[in-house]
Amino acid sequence: MGIKRDISHTVWSVRGNAVMDVVTRSLEPLIAALRAAGYTVVGPTVKDRAIRLTEISSAAELPDGTGDVQEPGNYRLTERDDGMVFGYAASPDSAKRFTQPPRQTLIRSRGQVIEEVEPEAPRIALLGLRACDLAAIAVQDRVFLGGRHPDPAYRRRREALFLIAVNCAVPGGTCFCVSMGTGPKATAGFDLALTELAAPHRFLIETGSERGARIVAAIPHQAATGDDVAAADEVSRTAAGRMGRTVDTEGVQEWLPAAHDHPRWDDVASRCLACTNCTMACPTCFCSTVEDVTDLSGDVAERSERWDSCFTLDFSEVGGSPVRGSQRGRYRQWLTHKFATWYDQFGTSGCVGCGRCITWCPTGIDVTEELSAIRYGTEGPSCIR
Amino acid sequence: MDARQTGRRPRLAVWKFASCDGCQLTLLDCEDELLSIAAEMEIAYFLEASSAPGPGPYDLSLVEGSITTPEDAERIRHVRRVSRRLVTIGACATAGGIQALRDFADVREFTSVVYARPEYIATLERSTPISANVPVDFELRGCPIDKRQLLEVITAFLADRRPVVPGHSVCVECKARGNVCVLVAHGTPCLGPVTQAGCGALCPAYNRGCYGCFGPAETTNSGALNAKLRALGMSDPDLVRVYRTFNATEEPFRRASEEAEGDA
Ligand code: SF4
Ligand code: SF4
Ligand code: SF4
Ligand code: SF4
């Protein structure tokens, strides 16, 4: 049931198996090498009481000594004293903001002349992506680059991204990547993949592409020993045993769409705000809308694309009224598409098990709980934890 | 659009009823765009900007404020008669404003407490939105309104198209802006999930909860939000107060406050 990871249309996904894993002590040279190679480095840092992905210029900005606690509808930072830098689970930010910006201009016309709008494709190195994030990028690749109408702007942005995964050591309370077959260890789709190791503090680096190998060659490193590799395997094995949640998706393509009239949809609708946070936070949700505006003089017209969500009324508006007017219908659409009909459309699940929709839902609606209630029933209604 | 086709600049009027002037000021705040507006429209009546009012009729009237006196109830009918399009701007005009809190109390009691000679005060029992008095072509929400949205409404009027003013929640803009959700990450009460977007998620961008100044979103589930807000420690009187501010009499917020009051 896992995400199929070979992306034939991306040049860098071919794994350089001949390249040996290496070990490095500090990430400072890595960040410097990436910057020297012309990348803006975007990595985890503590901001507004969360671990955000923002531009960093030094390893000192990484969230050393900070962890997180995640549960349905709740996120809090914690202090750690183990000297680990990546001791937290999924950040509220995924790669989506970089692969699919929240707003982009598509075309502009001045008078009668249509102007090409050059899509922005900044060279960005994303440091600290999790296995689920890589799986989500693979899902988005299929959406935007698969099929008969690949999106050239997406391709440009995607090719300008240098992806550095960090294998999860402490999954969060809402994580279920093991159930979705996407983690916790990153196995493909990265330029570099790090595993943070303790005593002594060091990072095992796996190389996933030629440009990844060029960066590794530019930083101080030693060949990894058998002990280093064993220690890294142990990190991923331990993490796999610490999933906050599980979900049984066996046969989901059949039983979920068939549950169209299940009473659980009314129950979840009573808790759902239709606020869109789940879809906005989800790293694979790709829906957008287009907006056309003019300027005051009427000479310049612009069409832009922005993030939209199946939870808004405009989203399904046809002929002046929404096709899915009820909260029940909109939640059902979301969950059914994400876990079941996504297979019909794109050949994979739309969910990679990152848990963001659970953590960032203000009322703590939990997809794993909803799926299990629909499949197996439940004792009494669930409530906010 | 007809005025443009005839080569005549459309005539703009800005009217004030019971309000604080903040929304009209938003128009003056359009410093960079004000000259463009003046190039496209004749600013015929705008007492806040010029004391030389031009006579009607007007192609576009922007109306700020709510109806709270018998005189204003008459005056708004006149404004409607002399306006081809009438757009209300701000929570007072679209929802009755903060002065609609009188709807939940006895206005005579207020006047007797506040004024030395209450018998001089002619006021209505309730503060009503403009749309409760005359037909309105478009309502622009906010306390105050958002400058970009005001420009969009004026621009859309000039192009004779539907303004791009979505009715979804503040959360949509909040996530697009890249804010950390203060409700989930800080435990700060936030009305964003039930409030209409338009401000660009201003308050959460400064780590404050939204207090609902744009009024109810296209759909609301305040029962579910209230459960969360109670879990964060808000009391029922607190809940009544957060919904009874600038948009207190908008039906979804009225129901939300009454639900909290009922449980009190
Ligand atoms: S549906 Fe939820 S858990 Fe699955 S990928 Fe989206 S945000 Fe993550
Ligand atoms: S499931 Fe949660 S996050 Fe998603 S729309 Fe409903 S209340 Fe908002
Ligand atoms: S901070 Fe408020 S407006 Fe922003 S996403 Fe959270 S609940 Fe919505
Ligand atoms: S976040 Fe809420 S209170 Fe703040 S400006 Fe926007 S609508 Fe008003």
XYZ file of C-alpha atoms and ligand atoms in Angstrom:
681
model
C 0.000 0.000 0.000
C 3.070 2.210 0.072
C 3.745 5.058 -2.286
C 5.571 3.913 -5.402
C 8.645 6.031 -5.435
C 10.332 5.874 -8.810
C 9.719 9.124 -10.604
C 10.916 8.437 -14.099
C 10.466 12.044 -15.211
C 12.826 13.441 -12.601
C 16.476 13.220 -13.489
C 17.825 13.071 -9.968
C 15.757 10.252 -8.563
C 18.180 7.611 -9.773
C 19.920 6.431 -6.660
C 23.694 6.474 -6.837
C 24.157 3.070 -5.245
C 27.888 3.094 -5.774
C 28.257 6.120 -3.476
C 29.319 5.185 0.049
C 27.560 6.583 3.089
C 29.666 9.099 4.988
C 29.722 10.674 8.420
C 30.150 14.311 9.327
C 30.339 16.067 12.696
C 28.819 19.433 11.924
C 26.215 20.743 9.502
C 27.932 24.117 9.218
C 30.075 23.085 6.207
C 27.025 21.506 4.534
C 25.013 24.713 4.831
C 28.008 26.740 3.628
C 28.546 24.404 0.644
C 24.904 24.620 -0.372
C 24.993 28.399 -0.160
C 28.214 28.458 -2.162
C 26.467 26.307 -4.792
C 23.861 29.030 -5.136
C 21.081 27.602 -2.965
C 19.053 29.466 -0.405
C 19.002 27.061 2.515
C 15.581 26.616 4.099
C 15.649 24.589 7.266
C 13.954 24.074 10.622
C 14.160 26.854 13.150
C 12.127 27.907 16.189
C 9.795 30.780 15.332
C 6.441 31.822 16.770
C 6.551 28.877 19.176
C 6.735 26.279 16.430
C 9.451 24.606 14.363
C 9.147 26.353 11.017
C 10.929 25.885 7.720
C 12.545 29.238 7.021
C 15.714 30.569 5.462
C 18.780 29.876 7.578
C 22.393 30.833 7.099
C 24.015 28.850 9.892
C 23.642 25.559 11.766
C 23.281 27.653 14.916
C 19.736 28.472 13.785
C 18.647 24.809 13.865
C 16.259 23.833 16.707
C 18.944 22.450 19.009
C 17.358 21.399 22.305
C 13.772 21.798 21.096
C 11.211 19.053 20.655
C 7.485 19.024 20.061
C 4.366 17.357 21.380
C 1.632 16.790 18.840
C -1.876 15.528 19.421
C -5.216 16.146 17.716
C -5.765 19.925 17.640
C -2.697 20.659 19.748
C 0.961 21.457 19.123
C 3.460 22.528 21.769
C 7.227 22.925 21.820
C 9.212 21.160 24.527
C 12.745 21.484 25.836
C 15.191 18.638 25.324
C 18.566 18.132 26.932
C 19.941 15.369 24.723
C 21.880 17.701 22.441
C 19.947 16.520 19.387
C 19.114 19.018 16.651
C 16.335 17.168 14.820
C 14.481 15.780 17.816
C 11.013 16.782 16.677
C 8.352 15.388 14.346
C 6.704 16.976 11.268
C 6.906 20.767 11.091
C 3.667 22.643 10.332
C 5.431 23.550 7.085
C 5.879 20.967 4.369
C 7.566 21.277 0.985
C 4.217 22.277 -0.571
C 4.806 26.009 -0.148
C 7.885 25.567 -2.357
C 6.528 23.127 -4.928
C 3.154 24.873 -5.155
C 3.255 28.463 -3.869
C 0.086 29.753 -2.149
C -0.388 32.298 -4.936
C 1.152 32.722 -8.371
C 0.386 34.910 -11.357
C -0.413 32.898 -14.478
C -1.036 35.466 -17.213
C -1.160 39.217 -17.510
C -2.541 41.334 -20.297
C -1.784 44.971 -21.012
C -4.286 46.474 -23.410
C -4.615 43.824 -26.096
C -1.181 42.300 -25.448
C -0.867 39.077 -23.477
C 2.345 38.912 -21.460
C 4.076 35.689 -20.517
C 4.612 35.584 -16.790
C 7.890 33.859 -16.066
C 7.244 31.386 -13.240
C 9.534 31.911 -10.288
C 11.757 28.942 -9.579
C 14.232 29.910 -6.854
C 17.129 27.542 -6.120
C 16.267 26.331 -2.636
C 17.830 23.585 -0.549
C 15.174 22.174 1.780
C 16.911 20.799 4.850
C 15.080 18.597 7.323
C 12.394 17.013 5.161
C 10.946 13.822 6.624
C 10.273 10.565 4.790
C 6.580 11.505 4.649
C 7.512 14.850 3.078
C 9.470 13.096 0.333
C 6.547 10.732 -0.236
C 4.254 13.761 -0.464
C 6.523 15.350 -3.073
C 6.334 12.096 -5.052
C 2.524 12.265 -4.848
C 2.561 15.867 -6.053
C 4.977 14.937 -8.857
C 2.413 12.456 -10.089
C -0.362 15.038 -9.885
C 1.501 17.855 -11.616
C 3.885 16.004 -13.928
C 2.053 12.773 -14.661
C -0.690 12.434 -17.230
C -1.072 14.230 -20.504
C -0.737 17.805 -19.256
C 2.382 18.228 -17.145
C 2.687 21.617 -15.455
C 5.873 23.321 -16.711
C 5.948 25.858 -13.864
C 5.808 23.050 -11.295
C 8.595 21.250 -13.129
C 10.831 24.316 -13.020
C 10.240 24.886 -9.321
C 10.709 21.216 -8.577
C 13.985 20.965 -10.469
C 15.329 23.978 -8.591
C 14.812 22.247 -5.237
C 17.645 20.379 -3.539
C 16.106 17.913 -1.073
C 17.842 16.965 2.165
C 15.921 14.483 4.271
C 16.531 13.859 7.949
C 15.305 10.485 9.147
C 12.808 10.722 12.004
C 14.013 9.692 15.438
C 11.006 10.831 17.487
C 7.734 10.570 15.534
C 4.889 12.714 16.834
C 1.660 11.689 18.486
C -0.245 12.106 15.223
C 2.228 10.323 12.895
C 1.224 7.147 11.035
C 3.709 6.867 8.163
C 4.332 3.193 8.965
C 0.655 2.450 8.252
C 0.925 4.290 4.940
C 4.227 2.644 3.997
C 6.041 5.946 3.589
C 8.470 6.096 6.530
C 10.002 6.703 8.969
C 13.189 6.110 6.945
C 13.685 8.028 3.717
C 14.570 5.512 1.017
C 14.359 7.514 -2.214
C 13.575 10.889 -3.715
C 16.302 12.831 -1.886
C 19.584 14.400 -2.860
C 20.962 13.719 0.603
C 19.499 11.908 3.592
C 20.851 12.425 7.093
C 20.467 10.355 10.212
C 21.398 12.136 13.420
C 23.427 9.902 15.741
C 24.409 10.370 19.397
C 27.558 9.651 21.438
C 29.470 11.067 19.697
C 27.073 13.506 18.061
C 27.368 13.037 14.281
C 25.341 12.702 11.101
C 25.315 9.761 8.739
C 24.817 11.036 5.193
C 23.368 8.950 2.375
C 23.694 10.304 -1.122
C 20.774 10.042 -3.521
C 21.921 11.995 -6.561
C 24.934 13.228 -8.421
C 24.516 16.777 -7.267
C 24.179 15.405 -3.739
C 27.504 13.644 -4.216
C 29.114 16.898 -5.385
C 27.995 18.641 -2.202
C 29.296 15.784 -0.031
C 32.640 15.970 -1.825
C 32.873 19.637 -0.847
C 32.480 19.101 2.911
C 34.707 17.387 5.504
C 33.614 13.782 5.990
C 34.763 10.268 6.790
C 33.566 6.997 5.340
C 30.824 5.496 7.485
C 31.753 2.445 9.543
C 29.572 -0.587 10.023
C 28.751 0.762 13.502
C 27.568 4.081 12.078
C 25.257 2.322 9.628
C 23.958 -0.019 12.342
C 23.301 2.939 14.658
C 21.365 4.719 11.901
C 19.292 1.600 11.218
C 18.516 1.410 14.921
C 17.235 5.036 14.895
C 14.752 4.212 12.143
C 13.755 0.901 13.726
C 13.044 2.575 17.065
C 11.123 5.362 15.341
C 8.976 2.825 13.470
C 7.919 1.402 16.823
C 6.862 4.788 18.128
C 4.099 5.774 15.721
C 1.478 7.920 17.441
C -1.270 6.371 15.346
C -2.100 3.476 13.078
C -4.717 3.019 10.418
C -5.942 -0.046 8.604
C -6.315 0.841 4.940
C -6.756 -2.732 3.712
C -9.437 -2.644 1.021
C -10.092 1.063 1.640
C -10.789 1.635 -2.060
C -13.867 -0.553 -1.701
C -15.240 0.060 1.781
C -14.762 3.819 2.010
C -16.652 4.893 -1.146
C -19.283 2.270 -0.279
C -19.835 3.995 3.097
C -21.480 6.960 1.355
C -24.482 6.937 3.692
C -22.676 6.049 6.909
C -24.009 7.923 9.988
C -20.437 8.791 10.977
C -20.426 11.538 8.327
C -23.081 13.407 10.338
C -21.092 12.910 13.510
C -17.887 14.316 12.013
C -19.832 17.146 10.359
C -21.001 18.235 13.809
C -17.335 18.693 14.792
C -15.994 20.061 11.495
C -15.625 23.830 11.114
C -15.104 23.669 7.331
C -12.182 25.942 8.150
C -9.870 24.299 5.525
C -6.902 23.924 7.881
C -6.550 20.186 7.216
C -6.303 20.683 3.463
C -4.005 23.702 3.723
C -1.631 21.852 6.071
C -1.724 18.619 4.051
C 1.442 18.256 1.944
C -0.389 16.516 -0.909
C -3.627 18.548 -1.141
C -3.089 20.418 -4.371
C -6.411 22.111 -5.140
C -6.344 25.675 -6.325
C -8.666 28.213 -7.866
C -8.046 30.989 -10.360
C -8.886 34.610 -9.745
C -9.114 37.257 -12.455
C -8.575 40.874 -11.515
C -8.171 44.150 -13.378
C -6.509 47.383 -12.346
C -8.309 50.702 -11.830
C -7.626 51.923 -15.357
C -8.904 48.663 -16.847
C -5.742 48.378 -18.989
C -4.078 45.576 -17.030
C -5.784 42.272 -16.304
C -4.230 39.458 -14.350
C -5.103 35.827 -13.749
C -3.630 34.243 -10.664
C -3.837 30.839 -9.056
C -4.173 30.421 -5.309
C -4.606 27.578 -2.829
C -8.216 26.532 -2.455
C -9.901 23.775 -0.516
C -12.763 21.351 -0.997
C -14.118 22.725 2.306
C -15.086 26.120 0.814
C -18.458 26.692 -0.844
C -16.967 28.416 -3.914
C -14.953 25.270 -4.595
C -17.954 23.296 -5.830
C -20.022 26.225 -7.052
C -21.785 25.457 -10.310
C -24.334 27.853 -11.740
C -24.393 29.999 -8.610
C -24.734 27.375 -5.889
C -22.402 24.748 -4.390
C -22.765 21.113 -5.385
C -21.504 20.124 -1.934
C -23.386 22.522 0.317
C -23.311 20.398 3.481
C -20.394 20.014 5.857
C -21.121 16.281 5.786
C -20.736 16.177 2.006
C -17.532 18.187 2.059
C -15.829 16.158 4.759
C -16.873 12.927 3.035
C -15.467 14.212 -0.254
C -12.140 15.040 1.366
C -11.620 11.810 3.266
C -12.870 9.602 0.435
C -10.690 11.298 -2.163
C -7.611 11.336 0.020
C -7.713 7.669 1.025
C -9.653 5.903 -1.732
C -10.499 7.588 -5.031
C -6.989 9.099 -5.215
C -5.925 5.578 -6.270
C -8.338 5.683 -9.219
C -7.013 9.070 -10.233
C -3.283 8.837 -9.549
C -2.512 5.200 -8.696
C -1.501 5.900 -5.062
C -3.024 6.950 -1.785
C -3.306 10.705 -1.348
C -2.220 10.329 2.269
C 1.369 9.851 3.392
C 0.617 9.628 7.107
C 2.316 12.859 8.229
C -0.430 13.648 10.752
C -0.554 17.368 9.937
C -4.292 17.384 9.273
C -4.831 15.878 12.734
C -2.523 18.196 14.650
C -3.632 21.361 12.859
C -7.379 20.703 12.877
C -8.654 23.195 15.469
C -11.227 20.709 16.768
C -8.854 17.753 16.598
C -10.643 15.667 13.980
C -8.470 12.606 13.415
C -8.563 10.892 10.012
C -7.355 7.606 11.495
C -10.174 7.653 14.033
C -12.781 8.573 11.413
C -11.616 5.786 9.101
C -11.683 3.245 11.867
C -15.130 4.394 13.026
C -16.439 4.026 9.499
C -14.935 0.613 9.070
C -15.400 -0.911 12.502
C -17.906 1.358 14.275
C -17.214 2.989 17.617
C -18.438 3.214 21.149
C -20.097 6.598 21.499
C -19.181 9.809 19.705
C -15.644 11.095 19.884
C -14.895 14.497 21.280
C -12.140 17.037 21.573
C -9.205 15.729 23.470
C -19.954 49.962 -18.337
C -22.255 52.782 -19.345
C -20.508 55.823 -17.865
C -17.220 54.738 -19.471
C -18.883 54.102 -22.807
C -20.294 57.602 -22.870
C -16.831 58.950 -22.065
C -18.105 60.439 -18.808
C -16.243 59.640 -15.600
C -18.532 57.756 -13.200
C -19.450 59.835 -10.168
C -18.503 58.561 -6.714
C -20.217 59.521 -3.461
C -19.195 58.526 0.075
C -21.831 58.720 2.820
C -21.621 58.469 6.567
C -24.254 57.192 8.984
C -23.709 56.001 12.591
C -20.008 55.079 12.476
C -16.499 56.061 13.490
C -15.217 57.222 10.042
C -12.551 54.501 10.008
C -13.837 52.893 6.826
C -14.001 56.190 4.935
C -10.460 56.817 6.114
C -9.481 53.557 4.422
C -10.325 55.261 1.138
C -8.084 58.211 2.001
C -5.432 55.703 3.062
C -5.270 54.497 -0.547
C -2.603 57.162 -0.984
C -0.862 55.682 -4.016
C -4.093 54.667 -5.708
C -6.129 57.735 -4.809
C -4.943 59.651 -7.869
C -5.843 56.704 -10.103
C -9.290 56.586 -8.535
C -9.654 60.315 -9.124
C -8.559 59.800 -12.732
C -11.220 57.159 -13.295
C -14.016 58.603 -11.175
C -15.309 62.032 -10.316
C -15.245 62.184 -6.530
C -18.512 64.090 -6.368
C -19.509 63.768 -2.722
C -17.019 62.974 0.023
C -17.274 65.315 3.007
C -14.340 63.652 4.765
C -12.096 64.736 1.879
C -13.763 67.853 0.513
C -16.331 70.282 1.851
C -17.647 71.040 -1.630
C -20.311 68.393 -2.261
C -21.450 67.926 -5.853
C -25.143 67.234 -6.512
C -26.495 63.771 -7.465
C -27.189 61.437 -9.061
C -24.160 59.247 -8.399
C -22.959 56.126 -10.182
C -21.420 54.528 -7.094
C -22.251 55.318 -3.489
C -20.089 53.927 -0.709
C -22.075 53.940 2.505
C -20.493 53.770 5.941
C -22.447 53.445 9.170
C -25.659 51.961 10.515
C -29.158 53.367 10.875
C -29.859 54.460 14.454
C -32.089 57.549 14.137
C -35.375 58.322 12.385
C -33.607 61.030 10.320
C -31.006 58.562 9.073
C -33.733 56.073 8.164
C -35.106 58.778 5.843
C -31.697 59.938 4.583
C -30.642 56.440 3.458
C -33.746 56.271 1.250
C -32.616 59.493 -0.404
C -29.107 58.090 -0.876
C -30.562 54.980 -2.494
C -32.711 57.087 -4.840
C -29.732 59.125 -6.090
C -27.344 56.123 -6.422
C -27.110 53.751 -9.345
C -25.009 51.275 -7.314
C -24.913 51.272 -3.530
C -22.100 49.456 -1.716
C -22.004 49.340 2.079
C -18.579 49.423 3.696
C -17.670 48.196 7.158
C -19.311 46.309 10.008
C -21.589 49.231 11.004
C -23.125 49.407 7.543
C -23.205 45.647 6.898
C -24.168 44.414 10.377
C -25.224 47.334 12.560
C -21.791 47.707 14.141
C -20.836 47.814 17.788
C -23.751 50.169 18.428
C -26.063 47.216 17.701
C -25.210 45.970 21.188
C -28.232 48.107 22.136
C -30.326 45.385 20.489
C -29.526 43.141 23.452
C -30.549 45.803 26.010
C -32.920 48.715 26.567
C -31.706 51.805 24.706
C -33.771 54.144 26.908
C -31.925 52.903 29.923
C -28.619 53.705 28.157
C -29.672 57.237 27.213
C -30.896 57.947 30.738
C -27.550 56.878 32.162
C -25.336 58.578 29.566
C -27.055 61.902 28.827
C -27.950 64.703 31.204
C -31.099 65.500 29.186
C -32.171 62.167 27.644
C -35.357 63.739 26.320
C -33.223 65.556 23.698
C -32.090 62.232 22.268
C -34.051 60.863 19.321
C -32.812 57.380 18.668
C -34.167 54.075 17.410
C -34.564 50.952 19.530
C -32.146 49.087 17.319
C -29.084 49.771 15.158
C -29.727 48.215 11.764
C -27.505 47.507 8.760
C -28.189 49.497 5.600
C -29.531 46.360 3.903
C -32.359 46.227 6.456
C -33.500 49.626 5.188
C -32.853 49.768 1.434
C -31.635 47.324 -1.259
C -27.832 47.079 -1.330
C -25.739 46.001 -4.335
C -22.715 44.728 -2.433
C -21.579 44.516 1.193
C -17.883 44.911 2.042
C -17.125 43.556 5.501
C -14.611 44.520 8.153
C -14.006 46.774 11.150
C -12.387 48.555 9.508
C -12.554 47.369 5.895
C -9.398 46.201 4.144
C -7.819 48.636 1.710
C -7.047 46.010 -0.945
C -10.603 44.775 -0.835
C -11.989 48.311 -1.148
C -9.828 48.907 -4.218
C -10.993 45.578 -5.635
C -14.649 46.518 -5.160
C -14.168 49.922 -6.827
C -12.137 48.344 -9.639
C -14.745 45.625 -10.159
C -17.461 48.300 -10.298
C -15.504 50.166 -12.983
C -15.029 46.972 -15.021
C -18.617 45.861 -14.387
C -17.494 42.503 -13.001
C -18.016 40.527 -9.812
C -15.550 41.579 -7.092
C -13.104 38.891 -5.948
C -14.160 38.858 -2.296
C -14.383 35.234 -1.118
C -16.676 34.229 1.743
C -14.457 31.497 3.203
C -12.814 31.536 6.626
C -9.838 33.589 7.831
C -7.963 30.262 8.192
C -7.571 30.058 4.396
C -5.651 33.342 4.330
C -3.876 32.459 7.559
C -2.370 29.287 6.133
C -1.588 30.902 2.780
C 0.231 33.677 4.619
C 2.262 31.064 6.486
C 1.163 31.992 10.002
C 1.501 29.513 12.825
C -2.020 28.669 13.987
C -2.316 30.452 17.337
C -5.307 28.325 18.310
C -3.457 25.025 17.903
C 0.132 26.028 18.719
C -0.395 28.635 21.442
C -3.814 27.794 22.854
C -4.900 31.356 22.030
C -8.651 31.658 21.401
C -9.246 32.521 17.752
C -12.499 33.138 15.861
C -10.756 32.661 12.488
C -12.565 29.382 11.693
C -15.978 31.094 11.801
C -14.950 34.514 10.465
C -14.933 35.635 6.848
C -11.536 36.247 5.260
C -10.499 39.580 3.796
C -8.025 41.054 6.261
C -5.196 38.739 5.164
C -5.256 37.041 8.594
C -3.847 40.148 10.187
C -4.238 39.292 13.875
C -2.775 35.745 13.760
C 0.170 37.205 11.801
C 0.954 39.124 15.010
C 0.288 36.093 17.224
C -3.133 37.354 18.259
C -6.401 35.479 17.925
C -8.957 36.727 15.429
C -11.818 38.500 17.156
C -14.227 38.257 14.252
C -14.210 41.800 12.910
C -15.127 40.630 9.368
C -18.260 38.875 10.616
C -19.386 35.297 10.022
C -17.864 33.246 7.206
C -20.010 31.609 4.500
C -20.534 28.609 6.775
C -19.982 28.500 10.516
C -20.040 25.784 13.130
C -19.735 27.815 16.288
C -20.931 24.898 18.417
C -17.784 22.978 17.472
C -15.556 26.029 17.873
C -17.108 26.871 21.252
C -16.295 23.376 22.492
C -12.643 24.016 21.611
C -12.663 27.511 23.126
C -14.171 26.131 26.342
C -11.460 23.472 26.404
C -8.947 26.344 26.249
C -10.510 27.802 29.371
C -12.990 30.354 28.073
C -16.030 30.778 30.285
C -19.528 31.119 28.879
C -19.661 34.870 29.640
C -16.311 35.177 27.770
C -17.846 33.384 24.803
C -20.900 35.648 24.814
C -18.582 38.651 24.771
C -16.352 37.508 21.885
C -19.319 37.061 19.574
C -20.943 40.332 20.685
C -18.628 42.908 19.229
C -18.826 44.539 15.795
C -21.032 41.918 14.176
C -23.139 40.911 17.177
C -26.461 40.822 15.337
C -25.269 38.816 12.337
C -27.349 35.674 12.670
C -24.531 33.077 13.082
C -22.764 35.206 15.718
C -26.043 35.996 17.473
C -26.821 32.277 17.655
C -23.287 31.502 18.838
C -23.559 33.998 21.694
C -27.037 32.814 22.601
C -25.850 29.215 22.625
C -23.104 30.197 25.083
C -25.540 32.261 27.146
C -28.013 29.400 27.278
C -25.361 27.110 28.717
C -24.281 29.700 31.262
S -4.261 13.504 4.885
Fe -3.369 14.220 6.807
S -1.892 12.642 7.425
Fe -2.402 12.303 5.260
S -0.815 13.400 4.127
Fe -2.527 14.826 4.355
S -2.062 15.967 6.230
Fe -0.740 14.161 6.223
S -11.528 18.558 9.482
Fe -10.732 20.048 10.977
S -9.239 21.267 9.855
Fe -10.494 20.189 8.343
S -12.095 21.653 7.797
Fe -12.907 20.336 9.440
S -12.440 21.459 11.344
Fe -11.189 22.376 9.721
S -4.717 31.148 13.844
Fe -6.941 31.344 13.764
S -7.309 32.051 11.666
Fe -5.253 31.177 11.682
S -5.523 29.024 11.079
Fe -5.569 29.113 13.320
S -7.732 29.230 13.818
Fe -7.541 29.812 11.667
S -7.904 38.549 12.030
Fe -10.079 38.754 12.572
S -10.153 40.481 14.051
Fe -8.140 40.561 13.017
S -8.450 41.990 11.350
Fe -8.843 39.910 10.558
S -11.064 39.571 10.780
Fe -10.493 41.330 12.047
